[in-house]
JSON list of C-alpha atoms in Angstrom, two decimals:
[
{"chain": "V", "resi": 299, "resn": "MET", "atom": "CA", "xyz": [-7.81, -6.16, -4.13]},
{"chain": "V", "resi": 300, "resn": "GLU", "atom": "CA", "xyz": [-5.01, -8.60, -3.36]},
{"chain": "V", "resi": 301, "resn": "ASN", "atom": "CA", "xyz": [-5.64, -8.05, 0.35]},
{"chain": "V", "resi": 302, "resn": "ASN", "atom": "CA", "xyz": [-9.27, -9.11, -0.01]},
{"chain": "V", "resi": 303, "resn": "LEU", "atom": "CA", "xyz": [-8.28, -12.16, -2.03]},
{"chain": "V", "resi": 304, "resn": "ASP", "atom": "CA", "xyz": [-5.57, -13.07, 0.47]},
{"chain": "V", "resi": 305, "resn": "ASN", "atom": "CA", "xyz": [-8.11, -12.92, 3.30]},
{"chain": "V", "resi": 306, "resn": "SER", "atom": "CA", "xyz": [-10.64, -14.95, 1.32]},
{"chain": "V", "resi": 307, "resn": "ILE", "atom": "CA", "xyz": [-8.08, -17.65, 0.60]},
{"chain": "V", "resi": 308, "resn": "LYS", "atom": "CA", "xyz": [-7.06, -17.76, 4.27]},
{"chain": "V", "resi": 309, "resn": "ILE", "atom": "CA", "xyz": [-10.71, -18.10, 5.37]},
{"chain": "V", "resi": 310, "resn": "TYR", "atom": "CA", "xyz": [-11.30, -20.86, 2.80]},
{"chain": "V", "resi": 311, "resn": "ASN", "atom": "CA", "xyz": [-8.20, -22.76, 3.92]},
{"chain": "V", "resi": 312, "resn": "ALA", "atom": "CA", "xyz": [-9.21, -22.43, 7.58]},
{"chain": "V", "resi": 313, "resn": "HIS", "atom": "CA", "xyz": [-12.72, -23.66, 6.76]},
{"chain": "V", "resi": 314, "resn": "LYS", "atom": "CA", "xyz": [-11.27, -26.70, 4.95]},
{"chain": "V", "resi": 315, "resn": "ASN", "atom": "CA", "xyz": [-8.66, -27.27, 7.69]},
{"chain": "V", "resi": 316, "resn": "ARG", "atom": "CA", "xyz": [-5.90, -26.82, 5.12]},
{"chain": "V", "resi": 317, "resn": "LYS", "atom": "CA", "xyz": [-2.56, -25.24, 5.71]},
{"chain": "V", "resi": 318, "resn": "GLY", "atom": "CA", "xyz": [-1.77, -22.69, 3.09]},
{"chain": "V", "resi": 319, "resn": "ARG", "atom": "CA", "xyz": [1.24, -20.49, 2.56]},
{"chain": "V", "resi": 320, "resn": "LYS", "atom": "CA", "xyz": [1.66, -17.77, 5.12]},
{"chain": "V", "resi": 321, "resn": "LEU", "atom": "CA", "xyz": [2.16, -15.25, 2.34]},
{"chain": "V", "resi": 322, "resn": "ILE", "atom": "CA", "xyz": [0.42, -15.70, -0.95]},
{"chain": "V", "resi": 323, "resn": "GLN", "atom": "CA", "xyz": [2.71, -15.09, -3.90]},
{"chain": "V", "resi": 324, "resn": "TRP", "atom": "CA", "xyz": [0.97, -13.17, -6.66]},
{"chain": "V", "resi": 325, "resn": "LYS", "atom": "CA", "xyz": [2.33, -13.25, -10.18]},
{"chain": "V", "resi": 326, "resn": "ASN", "atom": "CA", "xyz": [1.77, -10.38, -12.59]},
{"chain": "V", "resi": 327, "resn": "LEU", "atom": "CA", "xyz": [0.91, -11.83, -15.99]},
{"chain": "V", "resi": 328, "resn": "VAL", "atom": "CA", "xyz": [1.64, -8.75, -18.06]},
{"chain": "V", "resi": 329, "resn": "GLY", "atom": "CA", "xyz": [1.35, -10.50, -21.42]},
{"chain": "V", "resi": 330, "resn": "ILE", "atom": "CA", "xyz": [-2.35, -11.33, -21.32]},
{"chain": "V", "resi": 331, "resn": "PRO", "atom": "CA", "xyz": [-4.07, -10.74, -24.65]},
{"chain": "V", "resi": 332, "resn": "GLU", "atom": "CA", "xyz": [-5.63, -7.39, -25.31]},
{"chain": "V", "resi": 333, "resn": "GLN", "atom": "CA", "xyz": [-9.35, -7.00, -25.66]},
{"chain": "V", "resi": 334, "resn": "ASN", "atom": "CA", "xyz": [-10.48, -5.77, -29.04]},
{"chain": "V", "resi": 335, "resn": "GLY", "atom": "CA", "xyz": [-13.67, -3.75, -29.05]},
{"chain": "V", "resi": 336, "resn": "ARG", "atom": "CA", "xyz": [-15.88, -2.73, -26.17]},
{"chain": "V", "resi": 337, "resn": "LYS", "atom": "CA", "xyz": [-18.82, -5.09, -26.54]},
{"chain": "V", "resi": 338, "resn": "SER", "atom": "CA", "xyz": [-17.01, -8.40, -26.09]},
{"chain": "V", "resi": 339, "resn": "CYS", "atom": "CA", "xyz": [-15.67, -7.79, -22.57]},
{"chain": "V", "resi": 340, "resn": "SER", "atom": "CA", "xyz": [-17.60, -10.57, -20.85]},
{"chain": "V", "resi": 341, "resn": "TYR", "atom": "CA", "xyz": [-16.80, -13.05, -23.61]},
{"chain": "V", "resi": 342, "resn": "TRP", "atom": "CA", "xyz": [-13.15, -12.02, -23.52]},
{"chain": "V", "resi": 343, "resn": "ILE", "atom": "CA", "xyz": [-13.02, -12.65, -19.76]},
{"chain": "V", "resi": 344, "resn": "MET", "atom": "CA", "xyz": [-14.79, -16.00, -20.17]},
{"chain": "V", "resi": 345, "resn": "ARG", "atom": "CA", "xyz": [-12.27, -17.00, -22.86]},
{"chain": "V", "resi": 346, "resn": "TYR", "atom": "CA", "xyz": [-9.37, -16.12, -20.57]},
{"chain": "V", "resi": 347, "resn": "MET", "atom": "CA", "xyz": [-10.95, -18.02, -17.66]},
{"chain": "V", "resi": 348, "resn": "LYS", "atom": "CA", "xyz": [-11.62, -21.00, -19.95]},
{"chain": "V", "resi": 349, "resn": "GLU", "atom": "CA", "xyz": [-7.93, -21.17, -20.89]},
{"chain": "V", "resi": 350, "resn": "ILE", "atom": "CA", "xyz": [-6.91, -21.14, -17.24]},
{"chain": "V", "resi": 351, "resn": "VAL", "atom": "CA", "xyz": [-9.45, -23.78, -16.16]},
{"chain": "V", "resi": 352, "resn": "GLU", "atom": "CA", "xyz": [-8.71, -26.12, -19.08]},
{"chain": "V", "resi": 353, "resn": "ASP", "atom": "CA", "xyz": [-4.93, -25.87, -18.65]},
{"chain": "V", "resi": 354, "resn": "THR", "atom": "CA", "xyz": [-4.26, -29.06, -16.69]},
{"chain": "V", "resi": 355, "resn": "ASN", "atom": "CA", "xyz": [-0.48, -28.56, -16.84]},
{"chain": "V", "resi": 356, "resn": "LEU", "atom": "CA", "xyz": [-0.70, -25.00, -15.48]},
{"chain": "V", "resi": 357, "resn": "GLU", "atom": "CA", "xyz": [1.24, -23.64, -18.45]},
{"chain": "V", "resi": 358, "resn": "PHE", "atom": "CA", "xyz": [-0.95, -20.52, -18.75]},
{"chain": "V", "resi": 359, "resn": "ALA", "atom": "CA", "xyz": [1.33, -18.62, -16.38]},
{"chain": "V", "resi": 360, "resn": "THR", "atom": "CA", "xyz": [4.33, -19.28, -18.61]},
{"chain": "V", "resi": 361, "resn": "LYS", "atom": "CA", "xyz": [2.30, -18.38, -21.68]},
{"chain": "V", "resi": 362, "resn": "TRP", "atom": "CA", "xyz": [1.09, -15.03, -20.36]},
{"chain": "V", "resi": 363, "resn": "GLU", "atom": "CA", "xyz": [3.97, -13.90, -18.15]},
{"chain": "V", "resi": 364, "resn": "ARG", "atom": "CA", "xyz": [6.03, -12.42, -20.96]},
{"chain": "V", "resi": 365, "resn": "ARG", "atom": "CA", "xyz": [5.02, -9.32, -22.85]},
{"chain": "V", "resi": 366, "resn": "THR", "atom": "CA", "xyz": [3.51, -10.19, -26.20]},
{"chain": "V", "resi": 367, "resn": "ASN", "atom": "CA", "xyz": [1.10, -8.69, -28.67]},
{"chain": "V", "resi": 368, "resn": "LEU", "atom": "CA", "xyz": [-1.38, -11.53, -28.46]},
{"chain": "V", "resi": 369, "resn": "VAL", "atom": "CA", "xyz": [-5.06, -10.89, -29.02]},
{"chain": "V", "resi": 370, "resn": "TYR", "atom": "CA", "xyz": [-8.04, -13.18, -29.09]},
{"chain": "V", "resi": 371, "resn": "THR", "atom": "CA", "xyz": [-9.43, -13.51, -32.57]},
{"chain": "V", "resi": 372, "resn": "GLU", "atom": "CA", "xyz": [-13.11, -13.20, -33.36]},
{"chain": "V", "resi": 373, "resn": "LYS", "atom": "CA", "xyz": [-13.06, -16.98, -33.86]},
{"chain": "V", "resi": 374, "resn": "ASN", "atom": "CA", "xyz": [-11.76, -17.43, -30.28]},
{"chain": "V", "resi": 375, "resn": "ILE", "atom": "CA", "xyz": [-14.57, -15.26, -28.92]},
{"chain": "V", "resi": 376, "resn": "ASP", "atom": "CA", "xyz": [-17.17, -16.96, -31.14]},
{"chain": "V", "resi": 377, "resn": "GLU", "atom": "CA", "xyz": [-16.19, -20.33, -29.63]},
{"chain": "V", "resi": 378, "resn": "VAL", "atom": "CA", "xyz": [-17.05, -18.96, -26.18]},
{"chain": "V", "resi": 379, "resn": "ARG", "atom": "CA", "xyz": [-20.32, -17.48, -27.44]},
{"chain": "V", "resi": 380, "resn": "ALA", "atom": "CA", "xyz": [-21.35, -20.82, -28.97]},
{"chain": "V", "resi": 381, "resn": "GLU", "atom": "CA", "xyz": [-20.43, -22.78, -25.86]},
{"chain": "V", "resi": 382, "resn": "TRP", "atom": "CA", "xyz": [-22.27, -20.33, -23.62]},
{"chain": "V", "resi": 383, "resn": "ALA", "atom": "CA", "xyz": [-25.37, -20.44, -25.84]},
{"chain": "V", "resi": 384, "resn": "LYS", "atom": "CA", "xyz": [-25.33, -24.25, -25.78]},
{"chain": "V", "resi": 385, "resn": "HIS", "atom": "CA", "xyz": [-25.30, -24.26, -21.96]},
{"chain": "V", "resi": 386, "resn": "VAL", "atom": "CA", "xyz": [-28.12, -21.70, -21.78]},
{"chain": "V", "resi": 387, "resn": "ILE", "atom": "CA", "xyz": [-30.27, -23.73, -24.18]},
{"chain": "V", "resi": 388, "resn": "ASN", "atom": "CA", "xyz": [-29.61, -26.95, -22.23]},
{"chain": "V", "resi": 389, "resn": "PHE", "atom": "CA", "xyz": [-30.46, -25.19, -18.97]},
{"chain": "V", "resi": 390, "resn": "ALA", "atom": "CA", "xyz": [-33.69, -23.77, -20.42]},
{"chain": "V", "resi": 391, "resn": "GLN", "atom": "CA", "xyz": [-34.80, -27.26, -21.42]},
{"chain": "V", "resi": 392, "resn": "LEU", "atom": "CA", "xyz": [-34.58, -28.59, -17.85]}
]
């Protein structure tokens, strides 16, 4: 998987005429929160992505690089559900 991502990043950088690192340094974030239940997988992933995108100081790597017993609460997942539903409703009204 990393090989495919490495190649994709290289192609993107070449397309944008950007010089990237010769070797991409991947970081294993072993402390990411565990997913509770089987039905919330997509919401769990969206919540994790939301934290990364909204982290303007790039502190998510520090937060998740150490082993912890963190989990997303139902409230955390419900926030993503509500935000997603709001976007779907707004899109449907276009």
